[in-house]
CSV table of C-alpha atoms and ligand atoms in Angstrom, one decimal:
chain,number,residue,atom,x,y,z
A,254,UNK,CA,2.1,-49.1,-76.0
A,255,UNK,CA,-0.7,-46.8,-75.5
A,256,UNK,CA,-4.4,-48.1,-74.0
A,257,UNK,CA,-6.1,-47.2,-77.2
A,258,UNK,CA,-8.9,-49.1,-76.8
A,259,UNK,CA,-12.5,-49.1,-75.7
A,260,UNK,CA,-12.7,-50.8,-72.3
A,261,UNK,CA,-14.5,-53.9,-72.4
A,262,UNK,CA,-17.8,-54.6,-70.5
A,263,UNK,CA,-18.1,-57.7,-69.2
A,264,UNK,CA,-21.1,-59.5,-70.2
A,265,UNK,CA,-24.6,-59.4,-69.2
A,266,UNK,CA,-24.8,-62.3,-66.3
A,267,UNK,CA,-27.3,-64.0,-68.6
A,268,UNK,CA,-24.6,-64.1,-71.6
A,269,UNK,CA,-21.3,-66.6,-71.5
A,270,UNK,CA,-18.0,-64.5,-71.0
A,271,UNK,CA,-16.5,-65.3,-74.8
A,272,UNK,CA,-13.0,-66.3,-74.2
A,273,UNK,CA,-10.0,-66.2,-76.6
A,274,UNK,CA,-7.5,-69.2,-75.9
A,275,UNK,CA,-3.8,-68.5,-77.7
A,276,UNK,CA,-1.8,-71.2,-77.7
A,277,UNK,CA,-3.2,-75.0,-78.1
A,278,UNK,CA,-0.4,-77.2,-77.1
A,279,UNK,CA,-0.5,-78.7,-73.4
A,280,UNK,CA,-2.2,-75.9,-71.3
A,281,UNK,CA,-4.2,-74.4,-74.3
A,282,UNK,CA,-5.9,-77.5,-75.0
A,283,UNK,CA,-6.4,-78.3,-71.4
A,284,UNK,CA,-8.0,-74.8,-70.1
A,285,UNK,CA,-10.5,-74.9,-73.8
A,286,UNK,CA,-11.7,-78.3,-72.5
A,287,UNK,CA,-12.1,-76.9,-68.8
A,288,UNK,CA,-14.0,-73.5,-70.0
A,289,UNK,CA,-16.0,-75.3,-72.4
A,290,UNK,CA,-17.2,-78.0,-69.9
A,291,UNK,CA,-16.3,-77.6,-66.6
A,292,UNK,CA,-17.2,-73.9,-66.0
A,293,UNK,CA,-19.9,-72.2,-66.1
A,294,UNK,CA,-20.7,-68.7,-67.0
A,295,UNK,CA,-18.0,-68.7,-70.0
A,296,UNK,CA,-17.1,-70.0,-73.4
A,297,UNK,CA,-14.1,-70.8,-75.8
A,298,UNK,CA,-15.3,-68.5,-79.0
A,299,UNK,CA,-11.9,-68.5,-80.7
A,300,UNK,CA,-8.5,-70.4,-80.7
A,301,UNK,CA,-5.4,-69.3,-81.6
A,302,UNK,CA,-2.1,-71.2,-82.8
A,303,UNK,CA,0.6,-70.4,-85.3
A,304,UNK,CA,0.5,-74.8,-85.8
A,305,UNK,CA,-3.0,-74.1,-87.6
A,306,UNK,CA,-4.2,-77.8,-87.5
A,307,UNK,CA,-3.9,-77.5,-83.7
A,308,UNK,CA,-6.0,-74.6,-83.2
A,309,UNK,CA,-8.6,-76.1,-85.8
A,310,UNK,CA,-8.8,-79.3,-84.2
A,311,UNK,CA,-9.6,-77.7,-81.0
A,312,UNK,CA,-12.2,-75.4,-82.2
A,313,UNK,CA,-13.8,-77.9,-84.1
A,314,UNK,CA,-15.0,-79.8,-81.2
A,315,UNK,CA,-16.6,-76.2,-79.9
A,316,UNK,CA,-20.2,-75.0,-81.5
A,317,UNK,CA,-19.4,-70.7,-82.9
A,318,UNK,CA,-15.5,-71.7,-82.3
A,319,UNK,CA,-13.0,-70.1,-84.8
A,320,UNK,CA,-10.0,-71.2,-85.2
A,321,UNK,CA,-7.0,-68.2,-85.5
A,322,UNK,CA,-3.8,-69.3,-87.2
A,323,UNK,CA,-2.4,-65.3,-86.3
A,324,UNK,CA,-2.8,-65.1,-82.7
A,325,UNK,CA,-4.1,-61.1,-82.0
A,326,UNK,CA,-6.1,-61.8,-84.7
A,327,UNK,CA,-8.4,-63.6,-82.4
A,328,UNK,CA,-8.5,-60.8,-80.1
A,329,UNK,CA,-10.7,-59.1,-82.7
A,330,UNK,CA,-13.1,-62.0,-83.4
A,331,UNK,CA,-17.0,-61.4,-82.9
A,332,UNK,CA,-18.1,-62.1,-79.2
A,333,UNK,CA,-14.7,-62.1,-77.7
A,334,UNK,CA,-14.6,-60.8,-73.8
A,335,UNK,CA,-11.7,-62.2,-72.0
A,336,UNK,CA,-8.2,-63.6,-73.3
A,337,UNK,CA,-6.8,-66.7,-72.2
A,338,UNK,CA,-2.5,-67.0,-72.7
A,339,UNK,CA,-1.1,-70.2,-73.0
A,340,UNK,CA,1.8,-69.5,-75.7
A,341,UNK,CA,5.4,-69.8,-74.3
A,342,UNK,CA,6.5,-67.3,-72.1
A,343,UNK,CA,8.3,-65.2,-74.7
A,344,UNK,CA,5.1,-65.1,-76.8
A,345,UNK,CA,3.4,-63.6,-73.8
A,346,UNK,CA,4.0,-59.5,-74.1
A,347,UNK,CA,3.3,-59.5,-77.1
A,348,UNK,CA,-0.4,-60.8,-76.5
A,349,UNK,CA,-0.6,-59.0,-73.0
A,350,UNK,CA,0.2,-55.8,-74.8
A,351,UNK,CA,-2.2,-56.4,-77.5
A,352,UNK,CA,-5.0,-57.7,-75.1
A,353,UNK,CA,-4.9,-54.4,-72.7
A,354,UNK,CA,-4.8,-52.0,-75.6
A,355,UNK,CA,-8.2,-53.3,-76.2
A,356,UNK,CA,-9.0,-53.1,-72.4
A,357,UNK,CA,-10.0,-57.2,-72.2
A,358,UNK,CA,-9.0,-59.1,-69.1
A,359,UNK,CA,-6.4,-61.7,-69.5
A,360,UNK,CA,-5.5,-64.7,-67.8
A,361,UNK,CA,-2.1,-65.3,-68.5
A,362,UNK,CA,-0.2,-68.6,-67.9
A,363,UNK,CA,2.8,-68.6,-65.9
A,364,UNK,CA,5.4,-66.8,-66.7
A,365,UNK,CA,3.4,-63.5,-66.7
A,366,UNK,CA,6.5,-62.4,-69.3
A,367,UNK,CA,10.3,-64.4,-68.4
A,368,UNK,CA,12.0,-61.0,-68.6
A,369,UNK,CA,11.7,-58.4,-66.2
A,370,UNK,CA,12.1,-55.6,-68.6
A,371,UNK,CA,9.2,-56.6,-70.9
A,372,UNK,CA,7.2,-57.4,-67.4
A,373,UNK,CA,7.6,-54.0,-66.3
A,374,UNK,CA,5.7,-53.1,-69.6
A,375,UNK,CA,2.9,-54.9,-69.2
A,376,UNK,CA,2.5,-53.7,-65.7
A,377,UNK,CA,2.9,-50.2,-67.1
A,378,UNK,CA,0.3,-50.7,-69.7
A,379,UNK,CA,-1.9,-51.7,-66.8
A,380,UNK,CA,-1.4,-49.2,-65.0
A,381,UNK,CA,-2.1,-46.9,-67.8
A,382,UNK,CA,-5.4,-48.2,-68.2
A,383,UNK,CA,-6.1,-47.5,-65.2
A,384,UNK,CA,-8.4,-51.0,-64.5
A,385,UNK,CA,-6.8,-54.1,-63.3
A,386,UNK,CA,-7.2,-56.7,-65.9
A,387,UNK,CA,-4.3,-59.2,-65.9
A,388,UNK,CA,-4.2,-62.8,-63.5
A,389,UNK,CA,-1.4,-64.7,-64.0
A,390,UNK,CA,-1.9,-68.2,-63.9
A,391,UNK,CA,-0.1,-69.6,-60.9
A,392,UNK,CA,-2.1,-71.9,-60.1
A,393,UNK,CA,-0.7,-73.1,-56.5
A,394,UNK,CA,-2.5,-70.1,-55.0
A,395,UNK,CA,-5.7,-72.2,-55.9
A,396,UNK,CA,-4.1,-75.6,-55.0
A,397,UNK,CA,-6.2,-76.7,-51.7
A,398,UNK,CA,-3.3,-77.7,-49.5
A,399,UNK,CA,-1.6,-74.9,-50.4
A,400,UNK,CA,-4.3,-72.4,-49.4
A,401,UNK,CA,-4.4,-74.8,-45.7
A,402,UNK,CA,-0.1,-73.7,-45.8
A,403,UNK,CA,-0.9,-70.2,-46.1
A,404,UNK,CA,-3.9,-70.2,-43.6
A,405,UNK,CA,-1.6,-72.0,-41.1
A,406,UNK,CA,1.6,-69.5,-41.5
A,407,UNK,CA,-0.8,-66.4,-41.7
A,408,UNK,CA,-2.8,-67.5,-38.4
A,409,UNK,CA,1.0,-67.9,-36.8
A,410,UNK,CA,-0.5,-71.2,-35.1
A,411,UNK,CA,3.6,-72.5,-35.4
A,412,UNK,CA,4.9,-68.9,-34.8
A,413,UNK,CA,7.3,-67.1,-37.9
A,414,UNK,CA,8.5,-69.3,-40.8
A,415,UNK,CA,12.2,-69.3,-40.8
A,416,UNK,CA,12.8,-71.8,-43.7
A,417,UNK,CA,10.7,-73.4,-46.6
A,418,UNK,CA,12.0,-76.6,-47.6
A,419,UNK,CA,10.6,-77.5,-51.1
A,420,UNK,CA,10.6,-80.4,-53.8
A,421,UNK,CA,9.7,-79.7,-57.4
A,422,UNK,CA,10.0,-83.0,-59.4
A,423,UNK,CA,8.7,-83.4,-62.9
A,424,UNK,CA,8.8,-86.5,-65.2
A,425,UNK,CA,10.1,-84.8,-68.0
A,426,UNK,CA,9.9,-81.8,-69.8
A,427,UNK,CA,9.6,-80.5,-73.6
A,428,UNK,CA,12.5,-80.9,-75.7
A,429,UNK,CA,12.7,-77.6,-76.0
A,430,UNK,CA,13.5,-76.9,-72.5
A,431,UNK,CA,16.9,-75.5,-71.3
A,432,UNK,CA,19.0,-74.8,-68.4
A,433,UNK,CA,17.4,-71.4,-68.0
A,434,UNK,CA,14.1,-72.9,-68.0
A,435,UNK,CA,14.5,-74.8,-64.9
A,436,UNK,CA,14.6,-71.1,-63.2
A,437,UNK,CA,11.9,-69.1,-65.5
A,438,UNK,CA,9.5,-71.7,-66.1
A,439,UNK,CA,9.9,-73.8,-63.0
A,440,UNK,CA,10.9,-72.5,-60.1
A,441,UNK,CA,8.9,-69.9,-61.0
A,442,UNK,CA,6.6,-71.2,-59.4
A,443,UNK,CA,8.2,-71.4,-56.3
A,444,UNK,CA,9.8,-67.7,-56.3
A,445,UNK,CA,5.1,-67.1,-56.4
A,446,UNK,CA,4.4,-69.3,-54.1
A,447,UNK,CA,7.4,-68.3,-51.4
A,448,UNK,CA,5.9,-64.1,-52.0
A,449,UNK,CA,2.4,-65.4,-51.4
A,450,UNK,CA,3.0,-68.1,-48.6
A,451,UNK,CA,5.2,-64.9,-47.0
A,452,UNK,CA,3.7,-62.3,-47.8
A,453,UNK,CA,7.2,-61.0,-48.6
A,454,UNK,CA,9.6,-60.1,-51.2
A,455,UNK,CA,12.9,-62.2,-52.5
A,456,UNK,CA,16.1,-60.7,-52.0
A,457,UNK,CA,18.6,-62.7,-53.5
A,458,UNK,CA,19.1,-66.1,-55.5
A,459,UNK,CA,21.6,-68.9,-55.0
A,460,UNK,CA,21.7,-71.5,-57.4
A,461,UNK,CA,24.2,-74.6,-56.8
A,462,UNK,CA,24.9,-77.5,-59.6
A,463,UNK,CA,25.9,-80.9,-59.2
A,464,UNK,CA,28.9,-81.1,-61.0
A,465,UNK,CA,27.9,-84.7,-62.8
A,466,UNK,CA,28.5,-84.6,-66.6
A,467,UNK,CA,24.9,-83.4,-68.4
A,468,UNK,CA,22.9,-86.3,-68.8
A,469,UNK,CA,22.7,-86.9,-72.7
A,470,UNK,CA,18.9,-87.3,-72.6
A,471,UNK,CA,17.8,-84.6,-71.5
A,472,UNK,CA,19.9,-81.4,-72.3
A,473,UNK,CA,19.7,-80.3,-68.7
A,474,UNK,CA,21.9,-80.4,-65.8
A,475,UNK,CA,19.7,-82.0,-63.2
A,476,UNK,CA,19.0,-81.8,-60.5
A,477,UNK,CA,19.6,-78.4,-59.1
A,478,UNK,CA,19.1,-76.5,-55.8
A,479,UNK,CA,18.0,-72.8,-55.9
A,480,UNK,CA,18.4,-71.6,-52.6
A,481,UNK,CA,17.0,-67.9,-51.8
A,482,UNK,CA,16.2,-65.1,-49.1
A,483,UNK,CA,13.5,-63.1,-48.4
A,484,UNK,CA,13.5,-59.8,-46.9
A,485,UNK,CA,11.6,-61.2,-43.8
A,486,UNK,CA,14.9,-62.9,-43.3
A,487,UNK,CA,13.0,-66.5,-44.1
A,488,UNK,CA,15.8,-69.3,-46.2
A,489,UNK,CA,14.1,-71.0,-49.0
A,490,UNK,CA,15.6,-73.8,-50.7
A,491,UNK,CA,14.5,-75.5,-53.7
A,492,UNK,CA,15.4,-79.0,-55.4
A,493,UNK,CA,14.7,-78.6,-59.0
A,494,UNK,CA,14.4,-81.7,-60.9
A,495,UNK,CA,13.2,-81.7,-64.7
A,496,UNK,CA,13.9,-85.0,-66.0
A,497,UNK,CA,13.0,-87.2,-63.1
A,498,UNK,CA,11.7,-90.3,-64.7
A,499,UNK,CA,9.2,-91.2,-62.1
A,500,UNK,CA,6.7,-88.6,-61.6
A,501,UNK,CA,5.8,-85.1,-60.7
A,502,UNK,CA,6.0,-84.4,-57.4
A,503,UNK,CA,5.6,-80.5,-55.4
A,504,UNK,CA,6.4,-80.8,-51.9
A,505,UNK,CA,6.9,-77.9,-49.1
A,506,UNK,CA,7.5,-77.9,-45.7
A,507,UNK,CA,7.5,-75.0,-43.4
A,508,UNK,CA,10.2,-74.8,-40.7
A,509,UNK,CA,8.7,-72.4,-37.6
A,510,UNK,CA,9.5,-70.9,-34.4
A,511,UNK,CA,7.1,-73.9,-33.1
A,512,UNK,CA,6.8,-76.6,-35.2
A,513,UNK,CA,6.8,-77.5,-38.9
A,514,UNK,CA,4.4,-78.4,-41.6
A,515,UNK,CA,4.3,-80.5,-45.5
A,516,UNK,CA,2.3,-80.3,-47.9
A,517,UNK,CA,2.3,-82.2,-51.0
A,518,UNK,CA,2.8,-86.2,-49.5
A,519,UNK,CA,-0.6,-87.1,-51.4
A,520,UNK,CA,0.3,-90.9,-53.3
A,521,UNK,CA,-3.5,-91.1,-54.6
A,522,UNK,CA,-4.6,-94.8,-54.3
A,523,UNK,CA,-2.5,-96.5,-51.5
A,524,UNK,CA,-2.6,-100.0,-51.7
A,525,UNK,CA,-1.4,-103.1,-49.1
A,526,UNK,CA,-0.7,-106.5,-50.5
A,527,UNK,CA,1.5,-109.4,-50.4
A,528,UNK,CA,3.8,-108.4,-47.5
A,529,UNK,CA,4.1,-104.7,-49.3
A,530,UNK,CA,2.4,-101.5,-49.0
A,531,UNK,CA,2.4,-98.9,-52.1
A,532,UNK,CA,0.7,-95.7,-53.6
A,533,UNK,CA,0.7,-93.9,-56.7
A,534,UNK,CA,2.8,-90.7,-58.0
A,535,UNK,CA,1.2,-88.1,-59.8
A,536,UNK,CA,2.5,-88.2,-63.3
A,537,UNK,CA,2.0,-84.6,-64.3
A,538,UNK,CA,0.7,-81.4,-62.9
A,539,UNK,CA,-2.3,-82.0,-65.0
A,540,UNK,CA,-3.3,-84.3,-63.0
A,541,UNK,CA,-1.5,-83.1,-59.7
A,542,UNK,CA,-3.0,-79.5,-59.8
A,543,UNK,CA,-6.4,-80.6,-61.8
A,544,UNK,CA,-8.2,-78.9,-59.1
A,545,UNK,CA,-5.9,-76.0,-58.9
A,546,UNK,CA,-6.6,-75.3,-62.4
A,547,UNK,CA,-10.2,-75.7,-62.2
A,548,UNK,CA,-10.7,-73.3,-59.4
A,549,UNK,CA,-8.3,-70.8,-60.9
A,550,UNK,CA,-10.2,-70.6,-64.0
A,551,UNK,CA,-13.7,-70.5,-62.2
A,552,UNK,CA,-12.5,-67.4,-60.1
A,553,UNK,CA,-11.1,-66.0,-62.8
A,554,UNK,CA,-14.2,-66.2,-64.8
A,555,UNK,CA,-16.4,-64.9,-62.2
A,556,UNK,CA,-13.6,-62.0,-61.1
A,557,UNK,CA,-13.9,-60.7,-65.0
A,558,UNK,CA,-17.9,-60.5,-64.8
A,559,UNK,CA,-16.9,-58.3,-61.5
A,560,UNK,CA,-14.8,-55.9,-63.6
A,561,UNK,CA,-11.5,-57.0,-61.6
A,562,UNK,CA,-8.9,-60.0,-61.5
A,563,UNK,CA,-7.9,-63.1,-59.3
A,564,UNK,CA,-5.1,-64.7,-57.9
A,565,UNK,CA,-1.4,-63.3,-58.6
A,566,UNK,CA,-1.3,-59.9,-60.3
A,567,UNK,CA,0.7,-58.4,-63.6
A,568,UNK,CA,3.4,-57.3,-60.2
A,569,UNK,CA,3.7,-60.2,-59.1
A,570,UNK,CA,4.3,-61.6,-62.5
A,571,UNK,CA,6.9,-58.8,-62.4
A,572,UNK,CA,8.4,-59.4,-59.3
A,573,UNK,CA,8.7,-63.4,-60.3
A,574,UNK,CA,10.7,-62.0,-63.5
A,575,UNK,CA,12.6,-60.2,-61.6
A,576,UNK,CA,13.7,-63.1,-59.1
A,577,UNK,CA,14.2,-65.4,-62.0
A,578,UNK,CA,16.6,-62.7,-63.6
A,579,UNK,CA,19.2,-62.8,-60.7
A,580,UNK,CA,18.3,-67.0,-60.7
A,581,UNK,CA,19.3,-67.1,-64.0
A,582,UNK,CA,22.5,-65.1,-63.5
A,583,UNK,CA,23.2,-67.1,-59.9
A,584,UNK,CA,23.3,-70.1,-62.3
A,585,UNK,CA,25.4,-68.8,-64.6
A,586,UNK,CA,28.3,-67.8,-62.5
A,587,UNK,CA,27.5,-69.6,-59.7
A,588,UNK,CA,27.5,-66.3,-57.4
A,589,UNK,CA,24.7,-65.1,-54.6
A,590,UNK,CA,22.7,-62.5,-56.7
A,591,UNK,CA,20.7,-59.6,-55.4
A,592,UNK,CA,17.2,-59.3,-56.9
A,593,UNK,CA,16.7,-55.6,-58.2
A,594,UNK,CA,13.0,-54.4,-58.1
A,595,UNK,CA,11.9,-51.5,-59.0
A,596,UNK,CA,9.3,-49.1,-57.1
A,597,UNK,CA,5.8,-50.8,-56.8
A,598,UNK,CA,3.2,-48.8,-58.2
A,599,UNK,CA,0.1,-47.8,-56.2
A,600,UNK,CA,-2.6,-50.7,-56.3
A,601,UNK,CA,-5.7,-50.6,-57.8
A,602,UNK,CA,-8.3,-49.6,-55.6
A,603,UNK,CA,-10.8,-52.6,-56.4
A,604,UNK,CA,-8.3,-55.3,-57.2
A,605,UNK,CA,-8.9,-58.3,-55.2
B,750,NAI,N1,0.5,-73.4,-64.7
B,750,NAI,C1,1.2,-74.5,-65.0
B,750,NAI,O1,1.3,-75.4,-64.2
B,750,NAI,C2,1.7,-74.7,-66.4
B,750,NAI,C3,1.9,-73.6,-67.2
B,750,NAI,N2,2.5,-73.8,-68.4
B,750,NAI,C4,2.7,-72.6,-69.1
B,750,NAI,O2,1.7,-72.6,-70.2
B,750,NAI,C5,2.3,-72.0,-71.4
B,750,NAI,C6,2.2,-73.0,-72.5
B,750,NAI,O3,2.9,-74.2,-72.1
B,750,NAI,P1,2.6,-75.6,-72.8
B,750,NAI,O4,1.2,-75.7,-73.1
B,750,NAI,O5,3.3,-76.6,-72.0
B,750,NAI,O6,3.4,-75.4,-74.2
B,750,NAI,P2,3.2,-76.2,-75.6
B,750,NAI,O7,4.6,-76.2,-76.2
B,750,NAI,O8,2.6,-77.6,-75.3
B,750,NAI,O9,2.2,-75.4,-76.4
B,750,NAI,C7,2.4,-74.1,-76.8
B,750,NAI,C8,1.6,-73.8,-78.0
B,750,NAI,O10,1.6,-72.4,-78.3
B,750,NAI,C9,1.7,-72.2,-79.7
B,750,NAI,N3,2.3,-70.9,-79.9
B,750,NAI,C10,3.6,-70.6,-80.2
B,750,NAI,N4,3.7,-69.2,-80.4
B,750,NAI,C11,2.5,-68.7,-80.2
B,750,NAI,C12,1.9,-67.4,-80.2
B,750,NAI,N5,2.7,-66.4,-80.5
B,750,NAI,N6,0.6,-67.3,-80.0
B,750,NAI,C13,-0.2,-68.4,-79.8
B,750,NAI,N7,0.3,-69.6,-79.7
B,750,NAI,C14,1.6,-69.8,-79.9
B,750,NAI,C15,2.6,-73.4,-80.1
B,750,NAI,O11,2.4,-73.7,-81.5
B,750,NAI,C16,2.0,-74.5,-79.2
B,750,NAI,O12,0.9,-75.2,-79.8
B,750,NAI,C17,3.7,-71.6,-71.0
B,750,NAI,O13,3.7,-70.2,-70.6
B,750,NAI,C18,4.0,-72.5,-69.8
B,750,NAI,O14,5.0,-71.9,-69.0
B,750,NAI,C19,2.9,-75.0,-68.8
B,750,NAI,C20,2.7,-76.1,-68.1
B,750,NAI,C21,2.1,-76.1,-66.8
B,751,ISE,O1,4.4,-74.7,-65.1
B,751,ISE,C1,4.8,-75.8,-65.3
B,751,ISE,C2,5.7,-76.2,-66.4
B,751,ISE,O2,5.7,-75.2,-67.3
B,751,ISE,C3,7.1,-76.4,-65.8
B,751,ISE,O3,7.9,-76.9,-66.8
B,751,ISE,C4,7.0,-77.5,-64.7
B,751,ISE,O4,8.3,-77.6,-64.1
B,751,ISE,C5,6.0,-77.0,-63.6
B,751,ISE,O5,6.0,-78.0,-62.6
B,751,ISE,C6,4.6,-76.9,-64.2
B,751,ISE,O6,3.7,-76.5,-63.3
């Protein structure tokens, strides 16, 4: 799709960024509430959802709030700056597209776009325009233990990283979830985090199956472990579990030439009584990453009023497709699968 449009100019730094939220389900209603209260500098003007009563019910709590029932129809409403993505993943080129043909700055929720294909678009469209203007919405980047991970491994205070050892637990997920899921939507996160904790690319993908019988529940053969190489020659492996029953947990541990370090052993409120000692589990990654979220929005905000973007870019959102791709096919046969990328483009000069 051609850039068409007029770039956008970010507002005055005495006038709110007006932000466009598409989607209102779990994340959409979440990031309104956190740009209409907790950040400053921005606010929601429209909402967009195909399930109209949810879009209403959200703007209606918001003073000059529209409500969109056609999602790029918000794009076009009065006093929109910035769009905010939180459809499902396949919904996403579609708005990405339609977002930088008008030149606004997008924050897109994770997965930038689940195939690589239609990723490679967007980052073409980008490109095109010659401006960076999308962030994708991994949110560990922002997570504060996280950020003390990647400080550690970049200083080299263990020496190299030879393994990552990780844990991504979740109570449950939406009905709607399947098999592939666990790999696009989930470890996803990890396939981000691993590039960024790195600083390197992902080779190829492993994924191994227990061979129980599907639990009835839940539609998805849990747990699984995705086990993957980077070309630094670092071994990642990844328990995947979406229908845990107990919590959410996101644990990593870095094996290195000199030592080894965890994040993610936070159990909140700890608690010693009657012979036993006991903490609390996280029970979503609303509440797990509620700070991650906050500060990813907050730089985002402020990153748009500087003309560029934050956080993981529309390649890494492509290169995350891309690793998900040959996940998705490791889990289908049950083979080692090479990730293909394709040639990075030149960065943007100013992109941060
Ligand atoms: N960063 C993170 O930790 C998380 C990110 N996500 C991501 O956020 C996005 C949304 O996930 P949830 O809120 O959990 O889903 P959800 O199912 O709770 O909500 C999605 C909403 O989008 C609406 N929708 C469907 N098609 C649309 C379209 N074309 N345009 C606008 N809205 C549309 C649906 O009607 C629904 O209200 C996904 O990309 C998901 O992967 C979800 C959970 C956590
Ligand atoms: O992005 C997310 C969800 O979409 C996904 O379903 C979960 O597994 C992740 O933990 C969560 O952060």
């Amino acid at each position: 799709m051609p850039i068409s449009g007029p770039p956008s100019a970010a507002p005055s730094s005495s006038t709110p960024l007006g932000v466009a939220v598409l989607g209102a389900g779990t994340m959409g209603a979440d990031h309104v509430r956190r740009v209409d209260q907790l950040v400053s500098g921005a606010r929601v003007v429209a909402v967009a959802d195909p399930d109209e009563a949810r879009a209403a019910a959200l703007a209606a709590g918001i003073d000059g709030c529209r409500a969109f029932p056609e999602p790029l129809a918000a794009l076009d409403a009065a006093g929109v700056d910035a769009v905010l993505i939180a459809s499902p993943g396949p919904a996403h080129e579609e708005a990405l597209l339609a977002a930088l043909d008008r030149g606004l700055a997008v924050l897109c929720e994770k997965p930038m776009v689940p195939d690589p294909e239609a990723a490679l678009r967007v980052v073409e469209a980008e490109a095109k325009g010659g401006r960076p203007l999308v962030s994708v919405g991994f949110m560990r980047r922002f997570d504060a233990e996280h950020q003390r991970l990647k400080a550690l491994l970049d200083a080299r205070e263990l020496g190299a990283p030879r393994l990552l050892h990780c844990r991504h637990r979740n109570l449950a997920v939406h009905p709607y979830f399947t098999e592939e899921m666990l790999i696009t939507d989930s470890v996803a996160h990890e396939f981000d985090a691993a590039r960024w904790l790195l600083d390197q690319e992902i080779t190829a993908v492993q994924v191994f199956r227990p061979t129980a019988a599907l639990p009835e529940h839940t539609g998805v053969n849990d747990p699984q472990l995705v086990v993957f190489e980077t070309d630094g020659g670092v071994v990642v492996d990844v328990e995947i579990l979406a229908n845990g029953g107990f919590g959410y947990q996101v644990q990593t541990e870095a094996v290195c030439e000199r030592g080894t370090a965890r994040i993610g052993e936070a159990h909140g409120l700890m608690t010693n009584t009657a012979g036993r000692w006991g903490g609390e589990i996280a029970q979503d990654y609303l509440t797990r990453f509620a700070d991650a979220y906050d500060r990813e929005v907050r730089a985002w905000v402020a990153a748009v009023r500087r003309g560029t973007t934050v956080g993981a870019t529309a390649w890494d959102g492509y290169a995350v497709a891309a690793v998900a791709a040959a996940g998705v096919e490791a889990q289908r046969t049950g083979r080692r699968v090479p990730v293909e990328l394709a040639p990075r483009p030149a960065p943007f000069m100013n992109a941060v």
